[in-house]
Amino acid sequence: MAAEGDITSLGQNSLPTNTSLNVLPPHIDTCDPRHPFNLPAYRKKLILLTGLIAAFNSTLGSSLPSGATTSLSSYFGLPASSISLVLLNSLYIIGFAVSPLIFAPLSEVIGRRPVLIGSYTCYVLFTLGSALAPSFNALLVFRLFAGFSAAVPNTVVGGLFVDIYDGPKASGNAVAWFIFIAVQGTLVGPLASGLISVNMDWRWTFWIGLVIAGIGLPLVWMLPETYAPVLLKNTLEGNNTLRLTELGVRGHLKNAGSILKRPVLMMVREPLLLFTSLYLALVYSMLYLIFQAYPVVYGGIYSLSQDMIGLAYIPIMAGVTGGFLLFYIFGSLYARAVNEGRSWAKVEEYRRLPLACLGGPCITIALLVWSFTASPNIHPAIPMAISGALFGMGYLLTFLAMLVYLSDIYKRYAASAQAAASTTRSIAAIILPFAAPGMYHKLGVKSAGIILAVASGLMAAVPVIFLIFRRKFRATSVFSG
């Protein structure tokens, strides 16, 4: 229902097309009992749970230190507004900019299982390293490698779900849950670390993160291979896993140039992809900017403690949940309209973009409300509740709708489109949070918020323009199908 377009990007249309190694048949029949579609229901649920746990940990780690900045700055002797503290998140997100270009196609060559097991195990080890870091520089190094490892589940899990669920409704629901859980994981990070670091050392932030990650480790280790072409290749090669991996990696390296070139080429030649990527980059980076801005605003204006600042993320989480429910409701209405033969439901852009058209203004209004209500004369619950809930709802609607829209439009090349969009927004999320301390200290809450609101308001026109000029955009697109 919610994300059937992702099947195209992560399912059969994204099968590796290189057959020069003569090891990769084009497909495995869905009637074949070996096909992951035919797994027992309980095994599918276990795979779904494993994927959601991996996705949750992946994004939880990205924001985990955000609520422990006071403890970190005190322990390492850093100023509370030090740029070095921003690096703890930004270095982690570097992995999110690089991994989609490498590990998404690699999982389609050697399979989901080895990629997920290796990356998740490394994430657990580097989280342990973060908890034991003897110096701030060592902590930064561990965060960098933890990010590279954690980005892999975030890249591959969507494909894992598409592998096992037959039909757009079942796989779409799974992918929608994946995005919802991933967003919530990002918000739980500063909430948890804010509560933990008040009464305990900053290291406990990472110890708790390690425990949460460790819960999923046995499940990931028991994960079966789900990518049908690799399963068939295993059978044809007599389950010679070592030979399979050797050939897969060799083929992947041979095609590395074309794999890396296509997303860049699409960004240059596809206005739909370019402006969608820029819009998502702004929205995504604003969330990470908030992780830096909340301590400045609520700690500075209201003198709230770190644990109370952590509670400020609860309204955003509630808004994200509300946006997720709206996404499902709209999906049901759209499905009913399709069954009734309504003319508007035959237009592909109306499947997703109306939700993005609603989400964009929610973000702009949220930023304006925060700008004008974050004042010593107004109770902090007002900006927290109103702006937080609106931002969370707008974020989820915009993010989920625009991401799935890319898969709907680009179909065969959706994996490359998603990689381009992921890399773009990750780069923005690395850079923009560095501006938060300067913006809010020098410009003030109101001026900084208005600047962000204007930027988001301008970019909110993107899905509206896509709807109005949909025929022109599609006619000039080279990669859409």
Short mmCIF file of C-alpha atoms in Angstrom, two decimals:
data_model
loop_
_atom_site.label_atom_id
_atom_site.label_comp_id
_atom_site.label_asym_id
_atom_site.label_seq_id
_atom_site.Cartn_x
_atom_site.Cartn_y
_atom_site.Cartn_z
CA MET A 1 0.00 0.00 0.00
CA ALA A 2 2.44 2.60 1.16
CA ALA A 3 5.62 2.11 -0.77
CA GLU A 4 5.09 -0.22 -3.68
CA GLY A 5 7.46 1.90 -5.74
CA ASP A 6 10.33 0.70 -3.58
CA ILE A 7 9.86 -2.77 -4.98
CA THR A 8 11.21 -1.48 -8.23
CA SER A 9 14.25 0.05 -6.65
CA LEU A 10 15.07 -2.83 -4.38
CA GLY A 11 13.41 -5.82 -5.97
CA GLN A 12 13.60 -7.49 -9.34
CA ASN A 13 14.36 -4.43 -11.43
CA SER A 14 17.51 -3.80 -9.44
CA LEU A 15 19.02 -7.21 -10.16
CA PRO A 16 22.60 -6.95 -11.35
CA THR A 17 22.61 -6.91 -15.12
CA ASN A 18 26.20 -8.00 -15.66
CA THR A 19 26.24 -11.61 -16.78
CA SER A 20 29.83 -11.71 -18.00
CA LEU A 21 30.75 -13.95 -15.09
CA ASN A 22 28.00 -16.38 -16.10
CA VAL A 23 27.05 -16.83 -12.47
CA LEU A 24 23.92 -14.74 -12.13
CA PRO A 25 20.71 -16.01 -13.72
CA PRO A 26 18.16 -13.28 -14.50
CA HIS A 27 15.61 -14.44 -11.95
CA ILE A 28 14.25 -17.26 -9.84
CA ASP A 29 10.62 -18.15 -10.37
CA THR A 30 8.31 -16.99 -7.58
CA CYS A 31 6.62 -20.42 -7.60
CA ASP A 32 9.92 -22.05 -6.70
CA PRO A 33 9.79 -23.18 -3.04
CA ARG A 34 13.31 -21.76 -2.60
CA HIS A 35 12.06 -18.25 -3.36
CA PRO A 36 11.93 -16.00 -0.25
CA PHE A 37 8.32 -15.11 -1.10
CA ASN A 38 7.45 -18.65 -0.01
CA LEU A 39 9.07 -18.52 3.42
CA PRO A 40 6.77 -19.44 6.33
CA ALA A 41 4.94 -16.48 7.88
CA TYR A 42 6.80 -16.79 11.19
CA ARG A 43 10.19 -16.57 9.44
CA LYS A 44 9.08 -13.48 7.53
CA LYS A 45 8.01 -11.84 10.78
CA LEU A 46 11.37 -12.68 12.34
CA ILE A 47 13.20 -11.18 9.34
CA LEU A 48 10.97 -8.10 9.55
CA LEU A 49 11.73 -7.72 13.27
CA THR A 50 15.46 -8.15 12.64
CA GLY A 51 15.44 -5.53 9.89
CA LEU A 52 13.52 -3.03 12.02
CA ILE A 53 15.90 -3.52 14.97
CA ALA A 54 18.89 -2.98 12.68
CA ALA A 55 17.33 0.15 11.16
CA PHE A 56 16.45 1.52 14.62
CA ASN A 57 20.02 1.06 15.87
CA SER A 58 21.44 2.56 12.69
CA THR A 59 19.67 5.89 13.20
CA LEU A 60 19.74 5.79 17.00
CA GLY A 61 23.52 5.88 16.83
CA SER A 62 23.50 8.94 14.58
CA SER A 63 22.08 11.18 17.32
CA LEU A 64 23.06 9.28 20.47
CA PRO A 65 25.61 11.83 21.82
CA SER A 66 23.29 14.82 21.22
CA GLY A 67 21.79 14.78 24.70
CA ALA A 68 25.10 14.23 26.49
CA THR A 69 26.95 17.35 25.32
CA THR A 70 27.13 18.86 28.83
CA SER A 71 28.72 15.72 30.26
CA LEU A 72 31.06 15.36 27.28
CA SER A 73 32.21 18.98 27.37
CA SER A 74 32.82 18.80 31.11
CA TYR A 75 34.76 15.52 30.94
CA PHE A 76 36.99 16.53 28.02
CA GLY A 77 37.31 20.20 28.97
CA LEU A 78 35.54 21.54 25.87
CA PRO A 79 33.41 24.70 25.67
CA ALA A 80 29.68 23.90 25.74
CA SER A 81 29.28 25.45 22.27
CA SER A 82 32.38 23.78 20.83
CA ILE A 83 32.24 22.79 17.17
CA SER A 84 34.04 19.60 18.18
CA LEU A 85 30.84 18.35 19.81
CA VAL A 86 29.00 18.69 16.49
CA LEU A 87 31.62 16.39 14.96
CA LEU A 88 30.32 13.51 17.06
CA ASN A 89 27.20 13.42 14.89
CA SER A 90 28.63 14.73 11.63
CA LEU A 91 31.46 12.18 11.43
CA TYR A 92 28.93 9.42 11.98
CA ILE A 93 26.74 10.68 9.12
CA ILE A 94 29.69 10.63 6.69
CA GLY A 95 29.03 6.90 6.46
CA PHE A 96 25.46 7.60 5.35
CA ALA A 97 26.85 9.66 2.47
CA VAL A 98 29.21 6.94 1.24
CA SER A 99 27.65 3.57 2.07
CA PRO A 100 24.62 3.73 -0.27
CA LEU A 101 26.95 4.02 -3.26
CA ILE A 102 28.90 0.91 -2.25
CA PHE A 103 26.88 -1.50 -0.15
CA ALA A 104 23.48 -1.31 -1.85
CA PRO A 105 24.84 -2.72 -5.12
CA LEU A 106 27.23 -5.02 -3.22
CA SER A 107 24.24 -6.61 -1.45
CA GLU A 108 22.81 -7.37 -4.88
CA VAL A 109 26.01 -9.22 -5.83
CA ILE A 110 27.06 -11.22 -2.76
CA GLY A 111 23.70 -11.12 -0.97
CA ARG A 112 22.03 -9.31 1.92
CA ARG A 113 23.21 -11.70 4.65
CA PRO A 114 27.01 -11.23 4.56
CA VAL A 115 26.66 -7.47 4.14
CA LEU A 116 24.28 -7.10 7.09
CA ILE A 117 26.11 -9.49 9.40
CA GLY A 118 29.49 -7.89 8.78
CA SER A 119 28.30 -4.31 9.08
CA TYR A 120 26.09 -4.79 12.13
CA THR A 121 28.79 -6.69 14.00
CA CYS A 122 31.25 -3.88 13.26
CA TYR A 123 28.69 -1.32 14.47
CA VAL A 124 28.41 -3.13 17.81
CA LEU A 125 32.21 -3.26 18.16
CA PHE A 126 32.68 0.43 17.34
CA THR A 127 29.91 1.38 19.77
CA LEU A 128 31.85 -0.57 22.40
CA GLY A 129 34.94 1.37 21.37
CA SER A 130 33.04 4.65 21.82
CA ALA A 131 32.09 3.66 25.37
CA LEU A 132 35.73 2.87 26.19
CA ALA A 133 37.35 5.76 24.28
CA PRO A 134 40.36 7.06 26.26
CA SER A 135 40.34 10.49 24.60
CA PHE A 136 38.06 12.76 22.61
CA ASN A 137 40.04 12.15 19.42
CA ALA A 138 39.65 8.40 19.90
CA LEU A 139 35.92 8.91 20.41
CA LEU A 140 35.72 10.80 17.11
CA VAL A 141 37.49 7.96 15.29
CA PHE A 142 35.15 5.35 16.77
CA ARG A 143 32.14 7.48 15.81
CA LEU A 144 33.39 7.75 12.23
CA PHE A 145 33.73 3.98 11.82
CA ALA A 146 30.50 3.32 13.70
CA GLY A 147 28.75 5.52 11.15
CA PHE A 148 30.23 3.68 8.19
CA SER A 149 29.04 0.39 9.70
CA ALA A 150 25.61 1.60 10.80
CA ALA A 151 24.78 3.13 7.45
CA VAL A 152 24.78 -0.29 5.80
CA PRO A 153 21.60 -1.66 7.47
CA ASN A 154 19.91 1.64 6.72
CA THR A 155 20.82 1.10 3.06
CA VAL A 156 20.06 -2.61 2.71
CA VAL A 157 17.08 -3.31 5.00
CA GLY A 158 14.54 -1.90 2.53
CA GLY A 159 15.74 -4.42 -0.04
CA LEU A 160 15.55 -7.17 2.57
CA PHE A 161 11.83 -6.53 3.04
CA VAL A 162 11.11 -6.37 -0.68
CA ASP A 163 12.88 -9.73 -1.05
CA ILE A 164 10.42 -11.58 1.18
CA TYR A 165 7.06 -9.88 0.61
CA ASP A 166 5.12 -10.54 -2.59
CA GLY A 167 3.01 -7.72 -3.98
CA PRO A 168 3.05 -3.95 -3.53
CA LYS A 169 0.81 -3.82 -0.46
CA ALA A 170 2.76 -6.25 1.74
CA SER A 171 6.23 -5.04 0.79
CA GLY A 172 5.07 -1.42 0.80
CA ASN A 173 3.81 -1.74 4.36
CA ALA A 174 7.14 -3.23 5.44
CA VAL A 175 9.16 -0.45 3.79
CA ALA A 176 6.90 2.21 5.33
CA TRP A 177 7.47 0.68 8.78
CA PHE A 178 11.19 0.67 8.09
CA ILE A 179 11.24 4.41 7.39
CA PHE A 180 9.00 5.15 10.39
CA ILE A 181 11.18 3.16 12.80
CA ALA A 182 14.36 4.70 11.35
CA VAL A 183 13.03 8.23 11.92
CA GLN A 184 11.96 7.40 15.47
CA GLY A 185 15.39 5.95 16.19
CA THR A 186 16.96 9.29 15.28
CA LEU A 187 14.70 11.03 17.83
CA VAL A 188 15.16 8.49 20.61
CA GLY A 189 18.92 9.15 20.59
CA PRO A 190 18.93 12.64 22.17
CA LEU A 191 15.96 11.77 24.38
CA ALA A 192 17.74 8.76 25.88
CA SER A 193 21.17 10.39 26.20
CA GLY A 194 19.62 13.48 27.80
CA LEU A 195 17.98 11.39 30.50
CA ILE A 196 21.03 9.16 31.02
CA SER A 197 23.77 11.79 31.15
CA VAL A 198 22.19 13.86 33.95
CA ASN A 199 22.91 11.28 36.64
CA MET A 200 25.54 9.13 34.94
CA ASP A 201 28.79 9.54 33.05
CA TRP A 202 28.60 10.19 29.28
CA ARG A 203 30.01 6.72 28.69
CA TRP A 204 26.71 5.26 29.85
CA THR A 205 25.10 6.79 26.79
CA PHE A 206 27.15 4.43 24.65
CA TRP A 207 26.82 1.51 27.09
CA ILE A 208 23.04 1.75 26.78
CA GLY A 209 23.40 2.04 23.01
CA LEU A 210 25.58 -1.08 23.08
CA VAL A 211 22.94 -3.01 25.04
CA ILE A 212 20.21 -2.00 22.57
CA ALA A 213 22.43 -2.97 19.64
CA GLY A 214 23.41 -6.23 21.31
CA ILE A 215 19.77 -7.32 21.51
CA GLY A 216 19.65 -7.45 17.73
CA LEU A 217 23.03 -9.12 17.22
CA PRO A 218 21.86 -12.78 17.57
CA LEU A 219 18.92 -12.07 15.26
CA VAL A 220 21.21 -10.57 12.61
CA TRP A 221 23.60 -13.53 12.86
CA MET A 222 20.68 -15.93 12.29
CA LEU A 223 19.37 -13.96 9.32
CA PRO A 224 18.95 -16.16 6.21
CA GLU A 225 19.89 -15.04 2.72
CA THR A 226 16.83 -13.44 1.09
CA TYR A 227 18.07 -12.20 -2.28
CA ALA A 228 16.64 -14.65 -4.82
CA PRO A 229 19.38 -14.47 -7.51
CA VAL A 230 22.06 -15.16 -4.91
CA LEU A 231 20.05 -18.08 -3.53
CA LEU A 232 19.80 -19.58 -7.00
CA LYS A 233 23.47 -18.94 -7.65
CA ASN A 234 24.32 -20.74 -4.39
CA THR A 235 22.35 -23.74 -5.56
CA LEU A 236 23.97 -23.82 -9.00
CA GLU A 237 27.44 -23.57 -7.51
CA GLY A 238 26.81 -26.27 -4.95
CA ASN A 239 26.69 -23.74 -2.11
CA ASN A 240 30.34 -22.83 -2.64
CA THR A 241 30.06 -19.66 -0.55
CA LEU A 242 33.75 -18.77 -0.79
CA ARG A 243 33.71 -18.99 -4.59
CA LEU A 244 30.43 -17.07 -4.71
CA THR A 245 31.81 -14.23 -2.63
CA GLU A 246 35.04 -14.10 -4.65
CA LEU A 247 33.19 -13.87 -7.96
CA GLY A 248 30.67 -11.41 -6.56
CA VAL A 249 33.27 -9.01 -5.24
CA ARG A 250 35.29 -9.27 -8.45
CA GLY A 251 32.21 -8.47 -10.51
CA HIS A 252 31.29 -5.61 -8.20
CA LEU A 253 34.75 -4.06 -8.50
CA LYS A 254 34.69 -4.49 -12.26
CA ASN A 255 31.48 -2.46 -12.45
CA ALA A 256 32.39 0.07 -9.74
CA GLY A 257 32.80 2.87 -12.28
CA SER A 258 29.34 2.50 -13.76
CA ILE A 259 27.79 2.01 -10.33
CA LEU A 260 29.24 5.30 -9.05
CA LYS A 261 28.73 7.23 -12.27
CA ARG A 262 25.01 6.70 -12.78
CA PRO A 263 23.75 8.56 -9.66
CA VAL A 264 25.94 11.56 -10.55
CA LEU A 265 24.77 11.51 -14.15
CA MET A 266 21.15 11.36 -13.05
CA MET A 267 21.61 14.31 -10.70
CA VAL A 268 22.94 16.39 -13.60
CA ARG A 269 20.33 15.37 -16.17
CA GLU A 270 17.19 14.88 -14.07
CA PRO A 271 15.56 18.02 -12.58
CA LEU A 272 13.05 15.80 -10.76
CA LEU A 273 15.86 14.02 -8.94
CA LEU A 274 17.95 17.15 -8.39
CA PHE A 275 15.20 19.20 -6.72
CA THR A 276 13.81 16.24 -4.79
CA SER A 277 17.30 15.54 -3.44
CA LEU A 278 17.84 19.20 -2.50
CA TYR A 279 14.47 19.38 -0.76
CA LEU A 280 15.10 16.18 1.19
CA ALA A 281 18.60 17.42 2.03
CA LEU A 282 17.16 20.57 3.60
CA VAL A 283 14.48 18.71 5.58
CA TYR A 284 16.85 15.96 6.73
CA SER A 285 19.62 18.35 7.79
CA MET A 286 17.11 20.50 9.71
CA LEU A 287 16.44 17.55 12.00
CA TYR A 288 20.14 17.29 12.85
CA LEU A 289 20.34 21.06 13.21
CA ILE A 290 17.57 20.82 15.81
CA PHE A 291 19.76 18.44 17.83
CA GLN A 292 22.27 21.29 18.13
CA ALA A 293 19.71 24.09 18.47
CA TYR A 294 17.52 22.62 21.23
CA PRO A 295 20.27 22.77 23.90
CA VAL A 296 21.05 26.36 22.85
CA VAL A 297 17.41 27.49 22.97
CA TYR A 298 15.96 25.49 25.86
CA GLY A 299 19.16 25.40 27.86
CA GLY A 300 19.95 29.08 27.22
CA ILE A 301 16.56 30.83 27.27
CA TYR A 302 14.80 28.58 29.78
CA SER A 303 17.83 27.18 31.67
CA LEU A 304 16.41 23.68 31.39
CA SER A 305 18.51 20.71 32.46
CA GLN A 306 19.78 18.15 29.96
CA ASP A 307 17.08 15.61 30.83
CA MET A 308 14.30 18.18 30.36
CA ILE A 309 15.77 19.18 27.01
CA GLY A 310 15.67 15.50 26.05
CA LEU A 311 11.95 15.41 26.78
CA ALA A 312 11.47 18.17 24.19
CA TYR A 313 11.85 15.53 21.47
CA ILE A 314 8.71 13.67 22.54
CA PRO A 315 6.33 16.05 20.66
CA ILE A 316 8.40 15.53 17.49
CA MET A 317 8.05 11.78 17.95
CA ALA A 318 4.30 12.19 18.41
CA GLY A 319 4.13 14.26 15.22
CA VAL A 320 6.08 11.60 13.33
CA THR A 321 3.56 9.00 14.53
CA GLY A 322 0.68 11.22 13.41
CA GLY A 323 2.27 11.68 10.00
CA PHE A 324 2.70 7.92 9.69
CA LEU A 325 -1.00 7.38 10.40
CA LEU A 326 -1.93 10.01 7.80
CA PHE A 327 0.29 8.22 5.30
CA TYR A 328 -1.64 5.00 5.88
CA ILE A 329 -5.03 6.71 5.74
CA PHE A 330 -4.17 8.40 2.46
CA GLY A 331 -2.89 5.09 1.10
CA SER A 332 -6.25 3.48 1.89
CA LEU A 333 -8.15 6.34 0.25
CA TYR A 334 -5.94 6.11 -2.82
CA ALA A 335 -6.45 2.35 -3.08
CA ARG A 336 -10.21 2.84 -2.86
CA ALA A 337 -10.08 5.51 -5.55
CA VAL A 338 -8.12 3.16 -7.81
CA ASN A 339 -10.70 0.39 -7.31
CA GLU A 340 -13.50 2.84 -8.09
CA GLY A 341 -11.74 3.98 -11.26
CA ARG A 342 -11.40 7.62 -10.21
CA SER A 343 -9.56 9.65 -12.83
CA TRP A 344 -7.22 11.40 -10.38
CA ALA A 345 -6.01 8.05 -9.03
CA LYS A 346 -4.70 7.14 -12.50
CA VAL A 347 -2.14 9.95 -12.28
CA GLU A 348 1.02 8.49 -10.76
CA GLU A 349 2.08 11.76 -9.11
CA TYR A 350 -1.12 11.82 -7.04
CA ARG A 351 -0.07 8.62 -5.32
CA ARG A 352 2.57 10.39 -3.17
CA LEU A 353 2.97 14.11 -3.82
CA PRO A 354 -0.22 15.35 -2.08
CA LEU A 355 1.26 14.18 1.22
CA ALA A 356 4.48 16.08 0.53
CA CYS A 357 2.39 19.15 -0.38
CA LEU A 358 0.86 18.91 3.11
CA GLY A 359 4.10 18.12 4.92
CA GLY A 360 6.09 21.07 3.57
CA PRO A 361 3.85 23.81 5.02
CA CYS A 362 3.75 21.94 8.35
CA ILE A 363 7.53 22.28 8.62
CA THR A 364 7.45 25.97 7.71
CA ILE A 365 4.68 26.73 10.23
CA ALA A 366 6.53 24.74 12.90
CA LEU A 367 9.68 26.81 12.43
CA LEU A 368 7.73 30.07 12.56
CA VAL A 369 5.88 29.01 15.71
CA TRP A 370 9.19 28.09 17.34
CA SER A 371 10.72 31.43 16.31
CA PHE A 372 7.96 33.53 17.86
CA THR A 373 7.11 31.46 20.94
CA ALA A 374 10.59 30.46 22.22
CA SER A 375 10.73 33.39 24.63
CA PRO A 376 11.25 33.79 28.39
CA ASN A 377 7.72 35.22 28.59
CA ILE A 378 6.14 32.06 27.15
CA HIS A 379 6.13 28.67 28.86
CA PRO A 380 8.57 26.27 27.16
CA ALA A 381 5.82 23.67 26.72
CA ILE A 382 4.20 25.90 24.07
CA PRO A 383 7.05 25.91 21.51
CA MET A 384 7.94 22.33 22.42
CA ALA A 385 4.46 20.92 21.85
CA ILE A 386 3.15 22.94 18.92
CA SER A 387 6.28 23.37 16.83
CA GLY A 388 7.58 19.90 17.72
CA ALA A 389 4.40 18.07 16.70
CA LEU A 390 4.03 20.06 13.47
CA PHE A 391 7.66 19.55 12.53
CA GLY A 392 7.50 15.81 13.22
CA MET A 393 4.37 15.38 11.12
CA GLY A 394 5.72 17.50 8.27
CA TYR A 395 9.08 15.74 8.36
CA LEU A 396 7.60 12.24 8.11
CA LEU A 397 5.07 13.15 5.39
CA THR A 398 7.65 14.95 3.27
CA PHE A 399 10.43 12.43 3.76
CA LEU A 400 8.37 9.31 3.18
CA ALA A 401 6.34 10.70 0.27
CA MET A 402 9.28 12.16 -1.65
CA LEU A 403 11.48 9.10 -1.15
CA VAL A 404 8.85 6.71 -2.45
CA TYR A 405 8.00 9.16 -5.25
CA LEU A 406 11.54 8.73 -6.58
CA SER A 407 11.05 4.97 -6.77
CA ASP A 408 7.66 5.41 -8.44
CA ILE A 409 9.12 7.67 -11.13
CA TYR A 410 12.47 6.05 -11.86
CA LYS A 411 11.52 2.39 -11.49
CA ARG A 412 14.44 0.58 -13.19
CA TYR A 413 16.94 3.22 -12.08
CA ALA A 414 15.36 3.84 -8.69
CA ALA A 415 18.31 2.39 -6.78
CA SER A 416 20.63 4.95 -8.38
CA ALA A 417 18.13 7.74 -7.73
CA GLN A 418 17.84 6.74 -4.07
CA ALA A 419 21.63 6.57 -3.74
CA ALA A 420 21.99 10.08 -5.19
CA ALA A 421 19.32 11.46 -2.86
CA SER A 422 20.78 9.68 0.17
CA THR A 423 24.29 10.97 -0.46
CA THR A 424 23.04 14.53 -1.03
CA ARG A 425 21.00 14.72 2.16
CA SER A 426 23.75 13.08 4.21
CA ILE A 427 26.27 15.69 3.04
CA ALA A 428 23.83 18.44 4.03
CA ALA A 429 23.29 16.82 7.44
CA ILE A 430 27.05 16.77 7.96
CA ILE A 431 27.47 20.47 7.19
CA LEU A 432 24.34 22.36 8.30
CA PRO A 433 24.46 21.50 12.04
CA PHE A 434 27.80 23.34 12.30
CA ALA A 435 25.84 26.54 11.61
CA ALA A 436 23.47 26.05 14.54
CA PRO A 437 25.56 27.52 17.39
CA GLY A 438 26.51 30.60 15.38
CA MET A 439 23.00 31.16 14.00
CA TYR A 440 21.22 30.99 17.33
CA HIS A 441 23.88 32.79 19.39
CA LYS A 442 24.54 35.63 16.92
CA LEU A 443 21.21 36.04 15.15
CA GLY A 444 18.91 35.01 17.97
CA VAL A 445 16.14 32.43 17.99
CA LYS A 446 13.64 34.53 16.06
CA SER A 447 15.91 35.58 13.18
CA ALA A 448 17.50 32.14 12.83
CA GLY A 449 14.10 30.47 12.84
CA ILE A 450 12.70 32.86 10.24
CA ILE A 451 15.64 32.18 7.91
CA LEU A 452 15.03 28.43 8.16
CA ALA A 453 11.27 28.91 7.73
CA VAL A 454 11.77 30.96 4.55
CA ALA A 455 14.14 28.34 3.14
CA SER A 456 11.74 25.50 3.92
CA GLY A 457 8.80 27.50 2.57
CA LEU A 458 10.54 28.05 -0.75
CA MET A 459 11.48 24.39 -1.06
CA ALA A 460 7.95 23.32 -0.09
CA ALA A 461 6.93 24.50 -3.55
CA VAL A 462 8.89 21.60 -5.11
CA PRO A 463 6.14 18.91 -4.89
CA VAL A 464 3.51 21.46 -5.94
CA ILE A 465 5.52 22.34 -9.05
CA PHE A 466 6.02 18.65 -9.78
CA LEU A 467 2.25 18.17 -9.72
CA ILE A 468 1.43 21.18 -11.89
CA PHE A 469 4.10 20.54 -14.53
CA ARG A 470 4.16 16.73 -14.24
CA ARG A 471 3.71 16.09 -17.98
CA LYS A 472 6.57 18.41 -18.93
CA PHE A 473 8.94 16.93 -16.36
CA ARG A 474 8.13 13.36 -17.39
CA ALA A 475 8.43 14.17 -21.11
CA THR A 476 11.94 15.58 -20.70
CA SER A 477 13.15 12.86 -18.32
CA VAL A 478 15.66 10.38 -19.71
CA PHE A 479 15.64 7.87 -16.85
CA SER A 480 11.99 7.80 -15.74
CA GLY A 481 9.93 4.87 -16.86
#
